[in-house]
mmCIF file of C-alpha atoms and ligand atoms in Angstrom:
data_model
loop_
_atom_site.group_PDB
_atom_site.id
_atom_site.type_symbol
_atom_site.label_atom_id
_atom_site.label_comp_id
_atom_site.label_asym_id
_atom_site.label_seq_id
_atom_site.Cartn_x
_atom_site.Cartn_y
_atom_site.Cartn_z
ATOM 1 C CA MET A 1 269.236 72.044 93.100
ATOM 2 C CA ARG A 2 269.343 68.329 92.304
ATOM 3 C CA ILE A 3 269.225 66.177 95.406
ATOM 4 C CA ASP A 4 268.863 62.423 95.916
ATOM 5 C CA LEU A 5 268.737 61.089 99.459
ATOM 6 C CA HIS A 6 268.042 57.366 98.907
ATOM 7 C CA ASN A 7 270.466 55.105 96.982
ATOM 8 C CA HIS A 8 271.933 51.592 97.236
ATOM 9 C CA SER A 9 275.371 50.194 96.458
ATOM 10 C CA TYR A 10 276.603 46.599 96.438
ATOM 11 C CA TYR A 11 277.172 46.911 100.197
ATOM 12 C CA SER A 12 273.474 45.949 100.269
ATOM 13 C CA ASP A 13 271.299 45.057 97.276
ATOM 14 C CA GLY A 14 272.497 47.602 94.735
ATOM 15 C CA VAL A 15 274.613 46.639 91.744
ATOM 16 C CA LEU A 16 277.266 49.377 91.721
ATOM 17 C CA SER A 17 280.144 50.261 94.026
ATOM 18 C CA PRO A 18 279.780 53.360 96.219
ATOM 19 C CA SER A 19 282.310 55.262 94.113
ATOM 20 C CA ALA A 20 280.579 54.301 90.828
ATOM 21 C CA LEU A 21 277.339 55.628 92.324
ATOM 22 C CA VAL A 22 278.930 58.929 93.300
ATOM 23 C CA HIS A 23 280.357 59.284 89.779
ATOM 24 C CA LEU A 24 276.932 58.625 88.321
ATOM 25 C CA ALA A 25 275.394 61.178 90.686
ATOM 26 C CA LYS A 26 277.944 63.747 89.526
ATOM 27 C CA GLU A 27 277.132 62.994 85.875
ATOM 28 C CA GLN A 28 273.481 63.700 86.688
ATOM 29 C CA ASN A 29 274.473 67.065 88.228
ATOM 30 C CA CYS A 30 273.375 65.886 91.638
ATOM 31 C CA GLU A 31 274.693 68.273 94.293
ATOM 32 C CA VAL A 32 273.635 66.469 97.452
ATOM 33 C CA PHE A 33 273.750 62.685 97.441
ATOM 34 C CA ALA A 34 273.052 60.160 100.211
ATOM 35 C CA LEU A 35 274.145 56.533 100.191
ATOM 36 C CA THR A 36 271.547 54.594 102.198
ATOM 37 C CA ASP A 37 272.333 50.887 102.121
ATOM 38 C CA HIS A 38 270.105 48.438 103.983
ATOM 39 C CA ASP A 39 271.224 47.982 107.602
ATOM 40 C CA THR A 40 274.887 48.850 106.950
ATOM 41 C CA THR A 41 277.115 51.901 106.702
ATOM 42 C CA ASP A 42 280.072 49.955 105.310
ATOM 43 C CA GLY A 43 279.975 51.645 101.887
ATOM 44 C CA LEU A 44 280.204 55.168 103.233
ATOM 45 C CA ASN A 45 283.989 55.535 103.515
ATOM 46 C CA GLU A 46 284.447 54.697 99.849
ATOM 47 C CA ALA A 47 281.574 57.013 98.914
ATOM 48 C CA LYS A 48 283.134 59.835 100.945
ATOM 49 C CA ASN A 49 286.493 59.507 99.166
ATOM 50 C CA ALA A 50 284.805 59.673 95.771
ATOM 51 C CA ALA A 51 282.546 62.561 96.798
ATOM 52 C CA ASP A 52 285.502 64.620 98.078
ATOM 53 C CA LYS A 53 287.341 64.148 94.773
ATOM 54 C CA LEU A 54 284.292 65.169 92.731
ATOM 55 C CA ALA A 55 283.189 68.015 95.006
ATOM 56 C CA ILE A 56 279.717 66.584 95.559
ATOM 57 C CA ARG A 57 278.143 66.761 98.990
ATOM 58 C CA LEU A 58 277.738 63.295 100.501
ATOM 59 C CA ILE A 59 275.213 62.768 103.277
ATOM 60 C CA ASP A 60 276.000 59.727 105.412
ATOM 61 C CA GLY A 61 272.876 57.589 105.340
ATOM 62 C CA VAL A 62 271.406 54.166 106.009
ATOM 63 C CA GLU A 63 268.044 52.483 105.350
ATOM 64 C CA ILE A 64 267.094 50.496 108.423
ATOM 65 C CA SER A 65 264.460 47.773 108.439
ATOM 66 C CA ALA A 66 261.923 48.018 111.251
ATOM 67 C CA THR A 67 258.804 46.200 112.362
ATOM 68 C CA PHE A 68 255.683 48.196 112.958
ATOM 69 C CA ALA A 69 252.318 46.550 113.669
ATOM 70 C CA ASP A 70 253.458 43.192 112.203
ATOM 71 C CA MET A 71 254.662 44.863 109.018
ATOM 72 C CA SER A 72 258.190 45.647 107.820
ATOM 73 C CA VAL A 73 258.811 49.328 107.232
ATOM 74 C CA HIS A 74 261.970 51.124 106.137
ATOM 75 C CA ILE A 75 263.389 54.083 108.034
ATOM 76 C CA VAL A 76 266.093 56.120 106.302
ATOM 77 C CA GLY A 77 268.631 57.728 108.629
ATOM 78 C CA LEU A 78 270.324 60.820 107.161
ATOM 79 C CA ASN A 79 273.347 62.757 108.383
ATOM 80 C CA ILE A 80 274.199 60.031 110.878
ATOM 81 C CA ASP A 81 277.522 59.645 112.659
ATOM 82 C CA ILE A 82 278.739 56.281 111.412
ATOM 83 C CA ASN A 83 281.034 55.936 114.427
ATOM 84 C CA ASN A 84 278.179 56.101 116.895
ATOM 85 C CA LYS A 85 278.151 52.981 119.091
ATOM 86 C CA ILE A 86 274.395 52.758 119.651
ATOM 87 C CA LEU A 87 273.693 52.972 115.927
ATOM 88 C CA GLN A 88 276.368 50.410 115.064
ATOM 89 C CA GLN A 89 275.158 48.005 117.783
ATOM 90 C CA GLY A 90 271.674 48.213 116.300
ATOM 91 C CA LEU A 91 272.950 47.637 112.771
ATOM 92 C CA GLN A 92 275.025 44.684 113.989
ATOM 93 C CA GLN A 93 271.865 43.119 115.456
ATOM 94 C CA HIS A 94 270.161 43.485 112.099
ATOM 95 C CA GLN A 95 273.160 42.058 110.242
ATOM 96 C CA ASP A 96 273.079 39.013 112.578
ATOM 97 C CA LEU A 97 269.339 38.682 112.044
ATOM 98 C CA ARG A 98 269.907 38.815 108.273
ATOM 99 C CA LYS A 99 272.340 35.869 108.554
ATOM 100 C CA ARG A 100 269.781 33.809 110.443
ATOM 101 C CA ARG A 101 267.081 34.820 107.998
ATOM 102 C CA ALA A 102 269.228 33.883 104.987
ATOM 103 C CA ASN A 103 269.722 30.404 106.464
ATOM 104 C CA LYS A 104 265.983 30.082 107.034
ATOM 105 C CA ILE A 105 265.172 31.164 103.482
ATOM 106 C CA ALA A 106 267.684 28.663 102.096
ATOM 107 C CA ASP A 107 266.258 25.849 104.290
ATOM 108 C CA LYS A 108 262.762 26.635 103.068
ATOM 109 C CA LEU A 109 263.897 26.675 99.440
ATOM 110 C CA ALA A 110 265.658 23.336 99.979
ATOM 111 C CA THR A 111 262.340 21.790 101.065
ATOM 112 C CA LEU A 112 260.986 22.927 97.694
ATOM 113 C CA GLY A 113 263.833 21.164 95.905
ATOM 114 C CA ILE A 114 265.975 24.279 95.361
ATOM 115 C CA LYS A 115 269.420 23.262 96.558
ATOM 116 C CA ASN A 116 272.418 25.443 97.510
ATOM 117 C CA ALA A 117 270.370 28.619 97.531
ATOM 118 C CA LEU A 118 272.493 30.355 100.179
ATOM 119 C CA LYS A 119 275.729 29.463 98.438
ATOM 120 C CA GLN A 120 274.415 30.925 95.209
ATOM 121 C CA ALA A 121 272.970 34.040 96.838
ATOM 122 C CA LYS A 122 276.396 34.642 98.414
ATOM 123 C CA LEU A 123 278.055 34.306 95.018
ATOM 124 C CA ILE A 124 275.762 37.044 93.663
ATOM 125 C CA ALA A 125 276.338 39.362 96.632
ATOM 126 C CA LYS A 126 279.630 41.255 96.488
ATOM 127 C CA THR A 127 279.687 41.923 100.249
ATOM 128 C CA PRO A 128 278.610 39.826 103.264
ATOM 129 C CA LEU A 129 275.184 41.404 103.742
ATOM 130 C CA ILE A 130 272.525 39.186 102.200
ATOM 131 C CA THR A 131 269.148 40.569 101.191
ATOM 132 C CA ARG A 132 266.094 38.926 99.722
ATOM 133 C CA THR A 133 267.022 40.608 96.440
ATOM 134 C CA HIS A 134 270.066 38.310 96.219
ATOM 135 C CA PHE A 135 267.817 35.287 96.630
ATOM 136 C CA ALA A 136 265.482 36.712 93.980
ATOM 137 C CA GLN A 137 268.394 37.086 91.560
ATOM 138 C CA MET A 138 269.520 33.560 92.297
ATOM 139 C CA LEU A 139 266.015 32.166 91.734
ATOM 140 C CA ILE A 140 265.800 33.950 88.375
ATOM 141 C CA ALA A 141 269.280 32.798 87.305
ATOM 142 C CA GLU A 142 268.301 29.199 88.114
ATOM 143 C CA GLY A 143 265.078 29.473 86.121
ATOM 144 C CA HIS A 144 262.696 29.158 89.084
ATOM 145 C CA CYS A 145 260.888 32.394 88.243
ATOM 146 C CA LYS A 146 260.716 34.844 85.394
ATOM 147 C CA ASP A 147 261.419 38.114 87.161
ATOM 148 C CA ILE A 148 262.097 39.765 90.496
ATOM 149 C CA LYS A 149 258.431 40.481 91.128
ATOM 150 C CA ALA A 150 257.530 36.822 90.678
ATOM 151 C CA ALA A 151 260.456 35.739 92.877
ATOM 152 C CA PHE A 152 259.218 37.891 95.750
ATOM 153 C CA LYS A 153 255.603 36.895 95.259
ATOM 154 C CA THR A 154 256.231 33.152 95.083
ATOM 155 C CA PHE A 155 259.130 32.637 97.475
ATOM 156 C CA LEU A 156 260.185 35.684 99.478
ATOM 157 C CA ALA A 157 257.342 38.013 100.488
ATOM 158 C CA GLY A 158 254.074 37.823 102.411
ATOM 159 C CA LYS A 159 253.811 34.677 104.503
ATOM 160 C CA ASN A 160 257.313 33.679 103.414
ATOM 161 C CA ASP A 161 258.797 36.550 105.383
ATOM 162 C CA ASN A 162 257.970 36.913 109.043
ATOM 163 C CA THR A 163 261.240 38.522 110.076
ATOM 164 C CA VAL A 164 260.844 40.573 113.234
ATOM 165 C CA TRP A 165 263.156 43.589 113.062
ATOM 166 C CA SER A 166 263.640 46.122 115.827
ATOM 167 C CA SER A 167 260.671 48.388 116.457
ATOM 168 C CA ALA A 168 260.336 51.596 114.462
ATOM 169 C CA ALA A 169 260.647 53.587 117.713
ATOM 170 C CA ASP A 170 263.972 51.889 118.552
ATOM 171 C CA VAL A 171 265.326 52.365 115.026
ATOM 172 C CA ILE A 172 264.382 56.051 115.089
ATOM 173 C CA ASP A 173 266.106 56.339 118.466
ATOM 174 C CA TRP A 174 269.381 54.814 117.128
ATOM 175 C CA ILE A 175 269.311 57.373 114.314
ATOM 176 C CA HIS A 176 268.723 60.244 116.744
ATOM 177 C CA GLN A 177 271.426 58.976 119.121
ATOM 178 C CA SER A 178 273.862 59.179 116.213
ATOM 179 C CA GLY A 179 272.851 62.774 115.448
ATOM 180 C CA GLY A 180 270.818 61.933 112.342
ATOM 181 C CA VAL A 181 267.284 62.593 111.177
ATOM 182 C CA ALA A 182 264.809 59.743 110.578
ATOM 183 C CA VAL A 183 262.639 59.541 107.468
ATOM 184 C CA LEU A 184 259.920 57.008 106.622
ATOM 185 C CA ALA A 185 260.903 55.620 103.208
ATOM 186 C CA HIS A 186 258.477 55.255 100.280
ATOM 187 C CA PRO A 187 255.208 55.620 102.268
ATOM 188 C CA PHE A 188 253.010 54.295 99.436
ATOM 189 C CA ARG A 189 254.978 51.081 98.953
ATOM 190 C CA TYR A 190 253.808 49.134 101.970
ATOM 191 C CA ARG A 191 251.103 46.491 101.967
ATOM 192 C CA LEU A 192 248.393 48.982 102.821
ATOM 193 C CA ASN A 193 245.386 48.856 100.568
ATOM 194 C CA LYS A 194 243.816 52.152 101.602
ATOM 195 C CA ARG A 195 245.237 55.665 101.677
ATOM 196 C CA LYS A 196 243.660 56.128 105.089
ATOM 197 C CA LYS A 197 245.981 53.375 106.334
ATOM 198 C CA VAL A 198 249.010 55.088 104.829
ATOM 199 C CA LYS A 199 248.077 58.223 106.720
ATOM 200 C CA GLN A 200 247.670 56.178 109.907
ATOM 201 C CA LEU A 201 251.156 54.730 109.403
ATOM 202 C CA ILE A 202 252.641 58.205 108.930
ATOM 203 C CA THR A 203 250.799 59.471 112.008
ATOM 204 C CA ALA A 204 252.172 56.563 114.022
ATOM 205 C CA MET A 205 255.702 57.276 112.758
ATOM 206 C CA LYS A 206 255.345 60.877 113.922
ATOM 207 C CA ALA A 207 254.283 59.551 117.336
ATOM 208 C CA ALA A 208 257.445 57.376 117.311
ATOM 209 C CA ASP A 209 259.465 60.590 116.822
ATOM 210 C CA CYS A 210 260.167 60.246 113.105
ATOM 211 C CA ASP A 211 261.344 63.539 111.556
ATOM 212 C CA GLY A 212 260.135 63.223 107.991
ATOM 213 C CA ILE A 213 258.754 61.133 105.157
ATOM 214 C CA GLU A 214 259.761 60.648 101.555
ATOM 215 C CA VAL A 215 257.382 62.891 99.645
ATOM 216 C CA VAL A 216 259.058 62.342 96.266
ATOM 217 C CA THR A 217 260.344 58.946 95.118
ATOM 218 C CA ALA A 218 261.164 57.703 91.618
ATOM 219 C CA HIS A 219 257.718 56.159 91.233
ATOM 220 C CA SER A 220 255.580 58.843 92.895
ATOM 221 C CA SER A 221 252.443 59.962 91.062
ATOM 222 C CA PHE A 222 251.476 63.665 91.222
ATOM 223 C CA ASP A 223 248.624 62.619 93.440
ATOM 224 C CA GLU A 224 250.895 60.800 95.881
ATOM 225 C CA ILE A 225 253.296 63.745 96.094
ATOM 226 C CA ALA A 226 250.446 66.137 96.864
ATOM 227 C CA LEU A 227 248.965 63.833 99.507
ATOM 228 C CA ALA A 228 252.271 62.965 101.193
ATOM 229 C CA ASN A 229 253.140 66.668 101.281
ATOM 230 C CA GLN A 230 249.763 67.572 102.756
ATOM 231 C CA TRP A 231 250.060 64.914 105.464
ATOM 232 C CA ALA A 232 253.654 65.868 106.237
ATOM 233 C CA ASN A 233 252.629 69.499 106.676
ATOM 234 C CA GLU A 234 249.618 68.579 108.821
ATOM 235 C CA LEU A 235 251.801 66.502 111.109
ATOM 236 C CA GLY A 236 254.824 68.804 111.175
ATOM 237 C CA LEU A 237 257.048 66.335 109.334
ATOM 238 C CA SER A 238 259.835 67.312 106.955
ATOM 239 C CA ALA A 239 259.877 66.151 103.332
ATOM 240 C CA SER A 240 262.606 64.064 101.708
ATOM 241 C CA VAL A 241 263.340 63.066 98.113
ATOM 242 C CA GLY A 242 265.006 59.846 97.032
ATOM 243 C CA SER A 243 265.115 57.650 93.967
ATOM 244 C CA ASP A 244 265.825 54.331 95.776
ATOM 245 C CA TYR A 245 268.292 53.690 92.958
ATOM 246 C CA HIS A 246 269.695 50.129 92.918
ATOM 247 C CA GLY A 247 271.400 50.156 89.517
ATOM 248 C CA TRP A 248 269.389 47.207 88.277
ATOM 249 C CA ALA A 249 269.390 46.644 84.542
ATOM 250 C CA ASN A 250 266.049 47.074 82.793
ATOM 251 C CA GLN A 251 264.703 49.616 85.249
ATOM 252 C CA LYS A 252 264.120 53.241 84.392
ATOM 253 C CA VAL A 253 265.100 54.795 87.712
ATOM 254 C CA GLN A 254 267.988 57.261 87.491
ATOM 255 C CA ILE A 255 269.870 59.000 90.275
ATOM 256 C CA ALA A 256 268.604 62.519 91.069
ATOM 257 C CA ASN A 257 266.056 62.472 88.249
ATOM 258 C CA LEU A 258 263.119 63.307 90.462
ATOM 259 C CA GLN A 259 260.108 65.568 90.575
ATOM 260 C CA LYS A 260 260.406 68.714 92.685
ATOM 261 C CA LEU A 261 259.090 69.002 96.197
ATOM 262 C CA PRO A 262 255.965 71.168 96.447
ATOM 263 C CA THR A 263 256.910 74.702 97.475
ATOM 264 C CA SER A 264 254.894 74.401 100.686
ATOM 265 C CA SER A 265 257.027 71.527 101.986
ATOM 266 C CA LEU A 266 259.670 71.651 104.703
ATOM 267 C CA PRO A 267 262.746 70.114 103.038
ATOM 268 C CA ILE A 268 264.587 67.655 105.276
ATOM 269 C CA TRP A 269 267.959 69.047 104.136
ATOM 270 C CA SER A 270 267.283 72.292 105.968
ATOM 271 C CA ARG A 271 267.973 70.152 109.064
ATOM 272 C CA PHE A 272 271.529 69.178 108.132
HETATM 273 P P1 AMP B 1 265.379 42.777 102.460
HETATM 274 O O1 AMP B 1 265.929 44.087 102.988
HETATM 275 O O2 AMP B 1 266.383 41.686 102.487
HETATM 276 O O3 AMP B 1 264.074 42.408 103.107
HETATM 277 O O4 AMP B 1 265.064 43.036 100.943
HETATM 278 C C1 AMP B 1 264.198 44.101 100.646
HETATM 279 C C2 AMP B 1 264.520 44.660 99.292
HETATM 280 O O5 AMP B 1 264.000 43.815 98.300
HETATM 281 C C3 AMP B 1 263.863 45.982 99.032
HETATM 282 O O6 AMP B 1 264.660 47.046 99.468
HETATM 283 C C4 AMP B 1 263.716 46.030 97.551
HETATM 284 O O7 AMP B 1 264.921 46.468 96.987
HETATM 285 C C5 AMP B 1 263.515 44.579 97.211
HETATM 286 N N1 AMP B 1 262.095 44.203 97.034
HETATM 287 C C6 AMP B 1 261.184 43.978 97.968
HETATM 288 N N2 AMP B 1 259.992 43.608 97.437
HETATM 289 C C7 AMP B 1 260.197 43.606 96.105
HETATM 290 C C8 AMP B 1 259.369 43.319 94.970
HETATM 291 N N3 AMP B 1 258.098 42.927 95.098
HETATM 292 N N4 AMP B 1 259.928 43.431 93.750
HETATM 293 C C9 AMP B 1 261.202 43.805 93.612
HETATM 294 N N5 AMP B 1 262.024 44.089 94.630
HETATM 295 C C10 AMP B 1 261.535 43.992 95.855
HETATM 296 MN MN1 MN B 2 266.653 47.322 98.311
HETATM 297 MN MN1 MN B 3 263.061 50.421 101.124
HETATM 298 MN MN1 MN B 4 265.899 51.527 99.465
#
């Protein structure tokens, strides 16, 4: 069965509409598809309409930013109730924080001689939620850097981003309050130089009541899949799979084109 539980539309930093994504998922023979935009569920109604028409199972999802030990981590909520008040209050806080952060980023860029950055980032974004990816695109379009990696490195990541999101424990609680399951996204993509530290992060997420981790992502090596699966099993965590598809040109990631979970794993979808 082809499953993809991590995807972005233009309701956050993806390129495509929710319905275009669902069509693409169907073309790839994906049977279970989750839309997981950053800190918003606003794309899910459109995705649901498209999924019903195409007879593909849509899982209501969201990817929520969180702060853990001075680092930003991403927690994917799956099978959430989008009408849940506690979840929506939490997401609203993050949307407000994103507005303040976007102003701060633009002010900082202005001091470097880059004018009207917020205005241009908003022109690139199709919906009101602004991410650093929109600033990266704007910086590339204006010739300030050659690619997205350079844009993050020079202007947007590391010491240029000290946003304090809600704690991982709180974010996991919002997801649980809304009936969903919480999954640590892309465990090998954080700024952790040693595998021991990745395991420590996963152990801490388990202590914060997280339900699972992404064992298979679009960029996972065989080694990473085996390790993530081993740690998940040791800690009693379920395993998720997600491409983190954004629809960006010139990237190879495709929806639902993922390696299989190891047979010893506990698939997260057995919980919804
Ligand atoms: P934000 O949620 O506004 O902090 O933006 C985070 C998003 O930026 C991530 O979900 C990625 O899509 C993207 N991103 C973060 N770091 C990088 C990077 N080094 N290169 C490309 N994209 C990145
Ligand atoms: Mn993103
Ligand atoms: Mn992420
Ligand atoms: Mn993502």
